[in-house]
mmCIF file of C-alpha atoms in Angstrom:
data_model
loop_
_atom_site.group_PDB
_atom_site.id
_atom_site.type_symbol
_atom_site.label_atom_id
_atom_site.label_comp_id
_atom_site.label_asym_id
_atom_site.label_seq_id
_atom_site.Cartn_x
_atom_site.Cartn_y
_atom_site.Cartn_z
ATOM 1 C CA UNK Z 29 92.469 177.135 143.557
ATOM 2 C CA UNK Z 30 91.299 173.528 143.790
ATOM 3 C CA UNK Z 31 88.030 172.843 145.560
ATOM 4 C CA UNK Z 32 89.815 170.173 147.638
ATOM 5 C CA UNK Z 33 93.299 170.861 148.981
ATOM 6 C CA UNK Z 34 95.437 168.278 150.746
ATOM 7 C CA UNK Z 35 98.607 168.722 152.750
ATOM 8 C CA UNK Z 36 101.292 167.679 152.783
ATOM 9 C CA UNK Z 37 101.793 166.429 149.216
ATOM 10 C CA UNK Z 38 104.543 164.077 150.365
ATOM 11 C CA UNK Z 39 105.223 162.712 153.821
ATOM 12 C CA UNK Z 40 108.046 160.477 155.008
ATOM 13 C CA UNK Z 41 107.911 158.988 158.491
ATOM 14 C CA UNK Z 42 109.720 156.444 160.611
ATOM 15 C CA UNK Z 43 107.918 153.329 161.697
ATOM 16 C CA UNK Z 44 105.926 153.973 164.863
ATOM 17 C CA UNK Z 45 105.382 157.679 164.274
ATOM 18 C CA UNK Z 46 101.996 159.396 164.514
ATOM 19 C CA UNK Z 47 100.928 160.757 161.142
ATOM 20 C CA UNK Z 48 98.427 163.455 160.201
ATOM 21 C CA UNK Z 49 97.176 164.283 156.709
ATOM 22 C CA UNK Z 50 94.966 167.312 156.242
ATOM 23 C CA UNK Z 51 92.185 168.135 153.806
ATOM 24 C CA UNK Z 52 90.431 171.460 153.292
ATOM 25 C CA UNK Z 53 87.550 172.044 150.940
ATOM 26 C CA UNK Z 54 85.763 175.130 149.703
ATOM 27 C CA UNK Z 55 82.390 173.776 148.553
ATOM 28 C CA UNK Z 56 79.273 172.514 150.265
ATOM 29 C CA UNK Z 57 79.435 168.774 150.748
ATOM 30 C CA UNK Z 58 77.192 165.956 151.830
ATOM 31 C CA UNK Z 59 80.073 163.643 152.779
ATOM 32 C CA UNK Z 60 83.862 163.396 152.755
ATOM 33 C CA UNK Z 61 85.800 160.269 151.895
ATOM 34 C CA UNK Z 62 89.310 159.208 152.791
ATOM 35 C CA UNK Z 63 90.687 156.759 150.240
ATOM 36 C CA UNK Z 64 93.885 154.702 150.080
ATOM 37 C CA UNK Z 65 95.695 153.698 146.922
ATOM 38 C CA UNK Z 66 98.729 151.434 146.836
ATOM 39 C CA UNK Z 67 101.157 151.674 143.865
ATOM 40 C CA UNK Z 68 99.583 150.422 140.670
ATOM 41 C CA UNK Z 69 96.484 149.398 142.548
ATOM 42 C CA UNK Z 70 92.861 150.132 142.989
ATOM 43 C CA UNK Z 71 91.334 152.434 145.537
ATOM 44 C CA UNK Z 72 90.147 151.336 148.971
ATOM 45 C CA UNK Z 73 87.626 153.430 150.833
ATOM 46 C CA UNK Z 74 88.841 153.978 154.404
ATOM 47 C CA UNK Z 75 86.198 156.306 155.807
ATOM 48 C CA UNK Z 76 83.130 158.239 154.823
ATOM 49 C CA UNK Z 77 82.339 161.147 157.148
ATOM 50 C CA UNK Z 78 79.589 163.686 157.341
ATOM 51 C CA UNK Z 79 80.310 164.817 160.917
ATOM 52 C CA UNK Z 80 82.454 164.091 163.947
ATOM 53 C CA UNK Z 81 85.027 161.346 164.137
ATOM 54 C CA UNK Z 82 85.476 157.736 163.062
ATOM 55 C CA UNK Z 83 88.059 155.162 164.110
ATOM 56 C CA UNK Z 84 89.081 151.913 162.503
ATOM 57 C CA UNK Z 85 92.072 150.124 163.975
ATOM 58 C CA UNK Z 86 95.035 152.521 163.863
ATOM 59 C CA UNK Z 87 93.224 154.982 161.607
ATOM 60 C CA UNK Z 88 91.205 157.945 162.855
ATOM 61 C CA UNK Z 89 89.359 160.451 160.694
ATOM 62 C CA UNK Z 90 87.814 163.695 161.877
ATOM 63 C CA UNK Z 91 85.794 166.376 160.157
ATOM 64 C CA UNK Z 92 84.859 169.921 161.134
ATOM 65 C CA UNK Z 93 81.994 170.992 158.909
ATOM 66 C CA UNK Z 94 82.082 174.633 160.045
ATOM 67 C CA UNK Z 95 85.821 174.892 159.321
ATOM 68 C CA UNK Z 96 85.513 172.796 156.117
ATOM 69 C CA UNK Z 97 88.443 170.714 157.233
ATOM 70 C CA UNK Z 98 89.174 167.041 157.791
ATOM 71 C CA UNK Z 99 92.174 165.139 159.095
ATOM 72 C CA UNK Z 100 93.306 161.554 158.752
ATOM 73 C CA UNK Z 101 95.517 160.253 161.545
ATOM 74 C CA UNK Z 102 97.555 157.063 161.585
ATOM 75 C CA UNK Z 103 98.839 155.912 164.952
ATOM 76 C CA UNK Z 104 101.900 153.649 165.301
ATOM 77 C CA UNK Z 105 102.634 153.868 161.568
ATOM 78 C CA UNK Z 106 103.988 150.832 159.753
ATOM 79 C CA UNK Z 107 105.748 150.393 156.390
ATOM 80 C CA UNK Z 108 102.613 148.691 155.028
ATOM 81 C CA UNK Z 109 100.791 152.027 155.508
ATOM 82 C CA UNK Z 110 102.915 153.435 152.669
ATOM 83 C CA UNK Z 111 100.435 154.484 149.989
ATOM 84 C CA UNK Z 112 98.725 157.501 148.483
ATOM 85 C CA UNK Z 113 95.926 158.864 150.670
ATOM 86 C CA UNK Z 114 93.212 160.783 148.848
ATOM 87 C CA UNK Z 115 90.552 163.057 150.246
ATOM 88 C CA UNK Z 116 87.378 163.231 148.149
ATOM 89 C CA UNK Z 117 84.176 165.164 148.758
ATOM 90 C CA UNK Z 118 80.701 164.330 147.591
ATOM 91 C CA UNK Z 119 78.958 167.418 146.299
ATOM 92 C CA UNK Z 120 75.875 167.397 144.082
ATOM 93 C CA UNK Z 121 74.358 164.169 142.861
ATOM 94 C CA UNK Z 122 76.809 161.321 142.504
ATOM 95 C CA UNK Z 123 79.888 163.408 141.795
ATOM 96 C CA UNK Z 124 83.118 163.060 143.808
ATOM 97 C CA UNK Z 125 85.737 165.808 143.776
ATOM 98 C CA UNK Z 126 89.213 164.532 144.598
ATOM 99 C CA UNK Z 127 92.213 166.131 146.231
ATOM 100 C CA UNK Z 128 95.634 165.657 144.660
ATOM 101 C CA UNK Z 129 96.604 162.997 147.188
ATOM 102 C CA UNK Z 130 99.320 162.631 149.815
ATOM 103 C CA UNK Z 131 102.150 160.195 149.135
ATOM 104 C CA UNK Z 132 103.057 158.585 152.469
ATOM 105 C CA UNK Z 133 106.255 156.608 152.892
ATOM 106 C CA UNK Z 134 106.898 154.878 156.208
ATOM 107 C CA UNK Z 135 110.463 153.652 156.641
ATOM 108 C CA UNK Z 136 111.333 150.702 158.887
ATOM 109 C CA UNK V 25 79.838 140.028 147.855
ATOM 110 C CA UNK V 26 81.225 143.474 148.651
ATOM 111 C CA UNK V 27 83.542 143.904 145.700
ATOM 112 C CA UNK V 28 83.757 145.599 142.364
ATOM 113 C CA UNK V 29 85.547 143.268 139.958
ATOM 114 C CA UNK V 30 87.352 144.652 136.931
ATOM 115 C CA UNK V 31 88.757 142.624 134.049
ATOM 116 C CA UNK V 32 91.281 142.452 132.583
ATOM 117 C CA UNK V 33 93.822 143.745 135.117
ATOM 118 C CA UNK V 34 96.262 144.679 132.358
ATOM 119 C CA UNK V 35 95.673 145.384 128.667
ATOM 120 C CA UNK V 36 98.047 146.311 125.871
ATOM 121 C CA UNK V 37 96.406 147.351 122.624
ATOM 122 C CA UNK V 38 97.385 148.872 119.321
ATOM 123 C CA UNK V 39 95.857 152.067 118.031
ATOM 124 C CA UNK V 40 93.733 150.174 115.488
ATOM 125 C CA UNK V 41 92.429 147.561 117.933
ATOM 126 C CA UNK V 42 88.989 147.269 119.474
ATOM 127 C CA UNK V 43 88.860 146.052 123.058
ATOM 128 C CA UNK V 44 86.503 146.223 126.030
ATOM 129 C CA UNK V 45 86.931 146.709 129.764
ATOM 130 C CA UNK V 46 84.491 145.004 132.087
ATOM 131 C CA UNK V 47 83.241 145.916 135.549
ATOM 132 C CA UNK V 48 80.908 143.827 137.689
ATOM 133 C CA UNK V 49 79.309 144.250 141.112
ATOM 134 C CA UNK V 50 76.690 142.254 142.987
ATOM 135 C CA UNK V 51 75.994 144.646 145.849
ATOM 136 C CA UNK V 52 72.756 145.921 144.356
ATOM 137 C CA UNK V 53 74.312 149.315 143.651
ATOM 138 C CA UNK V 54 72.397 151.230 140.990
ATOM 139 C CA UNK V 55 75.070 153.838 140.167
ATOM 140 C CA UNK V 56 78.248 152.844 138.363
ATOM 141 C CA UNK V 57 81.177 154.991 137.300
ATOM 142 C CA UNK V 58 84.190 154.981 135.002
ATOM 143 C CA UNK V 59 87.249 156.980 136.042
ATOM 144 C CA UNK V 60 90.550 157.533 134.252
ATOM 145 C CA UNK V 61 93.694 158.017 136.330
ATOM 146 C CA UNK V 62 97.072 159.114 135.027
ATOM 147 C CA UNK V 63 100.216 158.555 137.071
ATOM 148 C CA UNK V 64 100.479 160.676 140.226
ATOM 149 C CA UNK V 65 97.139 162.360 139.505
ATOM 150 C CA UNK V 66 93.698 161.942 141.084
ATOM 151 C CA UNK V 67 91.012 160.023 139.191
ATOM 152 C CA UNK V 68 89.037 161.924 136.568
ATOM 153 C CA UNK V 69 85.377 161.118 136.114
ATOM 154 C CA UNK V 70 84.445 159.863 132.636
ATOM 155 C CA UNK V 71 80.915 158.441 132.816
ATOM 156 C CA UNK V 72 78.163 157.827 135.346
ATOM 157 C CA UNK V 73 75.312 155.375 134.914
ATOM 158 C CA UNK V 74 72.326 155.683 137.209
ATOM 159 C CA UNK V 75 69.658 152.968 137.056
ATOM 160 C CA UNK V 76 71.306 151.655 133.878
ATOM 161 C CA UNK V 77 70.952 155.014 132.110
ATOM 162 C CA UNK V 78 73.865 157.271 131.196
ATOM 163 C CA UNK V 79 73.528 160.309 133.439
ATOM 164 C CA UNK V 80 76.940 161.975 133.117
ATOM 165 C CA UNK V 81 79.372 162.046 130.191
ATOM 166 C CA UNK V 82 82.305 164.315 130.999
ATOM 167 C CA UNK V 83 82.916 165.254 127.355
ATOM 168 C CA UNK V 84 84.803 162.032 126.782
ATOM 169 C CA UNK V 85 86.004 161.385 123.185
ATOM 170 C CA UNK V 86 83.814 159.014 121.204
ATOM 171 C CA UNK V 87 86.624 156.461 120.973
ATOM 172 C CA UNK V 88 85.457 155.536 124.501
ATOM 173 C CA UNK V 89 81.968 154.035 124.472
ATOM 174 C CA UNK V 90 80.297 152.984 127.727
ATOM 175 C CA UNK V 91 77.578 150.386 128.043
ATOM 176 C CA UNK V 92 75.486 149.230 130.993
ATOM 177 C CA UNK V 93 73.692 146.022 129.910
ATOM 178 C CA UNK V 94 72.195 145.414 133.370
ATOM 179 C CA UNK V 95 72.371 146.667 136.926
ATOM 180 C CA UNK V 96 75.444 144.535 137.754
ATOM 181 C CA UNK V 97 77.591 145.084 134.702
ATOM 182 C CA UNK V 98 79.376 148.060 133.168
ATOM 183 C CA UNK V 99 81.510 147.918 130.051
ATOM 184 C CA UNK V 100 83.848 150.401 128.415
ATOM 185 C CA UNK V 101 84.405 149.765 124.715
ATOM 186 C CA UNK V 102 87.649 151.087 123.282
ATOM 187 C CA UNK V 103 88.368 151.815 119.629
ATOM 188 C CA UNK V 104 91.125 153.697 117.826
ATOM 189 C CA UNK V 105 92.775 154.858 121.036
ATOM 190 C CA UNK V 106 95.799 157.106 121.208
ATOM 191 C CA UNK V 107 98.985 156.548 123.254
ATOM 192 C CA UNK V 108 97.908 159.384 125.588
ATOM 193 C CA UNK V 109 94.900 157.252 126.561
ATOM 194 C CA UNK V 110 97.268 154.928 128.424
ATOM 195 C CA UNK V 111 96.184 155.090 132.068
ATOM 196 C CA UNK V 112 94.589 153.192 134.932
ATOM 197 C CA UNK V 113 90.838 152.861 134.344
ATOM 198 C CA UNK V 114 88.853 152.522 137.530
ATOM 199 C CA UNK V 115 85.271 151.428 137.987
ATOM 200 C CA UNK V 116 83.225 152.311 141.059
ATOM 201 C CA UNK V 117 79.696 151.784 142.304
ATOM 202 C CA UNK V 118 77.351 153.315 144.875
ATOM 203 C CA UNK V 119 73.688 153.973 145.517
ATOM 204 C CA UNK V 120 72.320 156.980 143.651
ATOM 205 C CA UNK V 121 70.198 159.587 145.465
ATOM 206 C CA UNK V 122 71.635 158.506 148.813
ATOM 207 C CA UNK V 123 74.006 161.292 149.689
ATOM 208 C CA UNK V 124 75.376 159.438 152.690
ATOM 209 C CA UNK V 125 76.185 156.208 150.853
ATOM 210 C CA UNK V 126 79.803 155.334 150.192
ATOM 211 C CA UNK V 127 81.593 154.215 147.067
ATOM 212 C CA UNK V 128 83.255 150.910 146.281
ATOM 213 C CA UNK V 129 86.111 150.995 143.815
ATOM 214 C CA UNK V 130 87.557 148.213 141.704
ATOM 215 C CA UNK V 131 91.276 147.475 141.450
ATOM 216 C CA UNK V 132 91.436 148.961 137.962
ATOM 217 C CA UNK V 133 92.586 147.998 134.477
ATOM 218 C CA UNK V 134 96.066 149.203 133.532
ATOM 219 C CA UNK V 135 95.779 150.120 129.835
ATOM 220 C CA UNK V 136 98.762 150.678 127.575
ATOM 221 C CA UNK V 137 98.172 151.900 124.019
ATOM 222 C CA UNK V 138 101.067 151.245 121.642
#
């Protein structure tokens, strides 16, 4: 079992829909990252969370430390949101442990 | 400057070639990382430099040789690579010993070994 599990693996939505991607982890962490990667591209850090909730534009990220669970929400989804979304946790030292990613496709 | 800059963006090399990947940041970050990412897989950590010293080597073959000449620059020297080494190579930076500090990733070098 991976230390970081994401669901779903693939997600297809229509433009305007509300989207949720989930991440569960089984290790002690100091922080959790949500990352975005467009095809063939580099990685953009969307959020870093150690507790509670953060919001940036149409993106909302929440974390429940007791449940070892985090969610990334996208409101009013748009085709330009199509990308791979990766959950990564910071454990000991400088090491990041990545989930397998969620491929999101938003159709117009 | 809030970016990690990687050059070149694309590289095609033969198995007998020697080439280098370059990564640069001017955010004052003292930890720098090399990751390898195969298609549809998450990044895999290769090396970590902390305060210009190699702190983690994830049992990477010696045909990959990292170098950190100063606090802003990280190189990855490549020699005698194999076709299976073709991948996206990502550089990242952060502050070491600050468990709440985030990471900044570069846009990667797409390497093809022929």
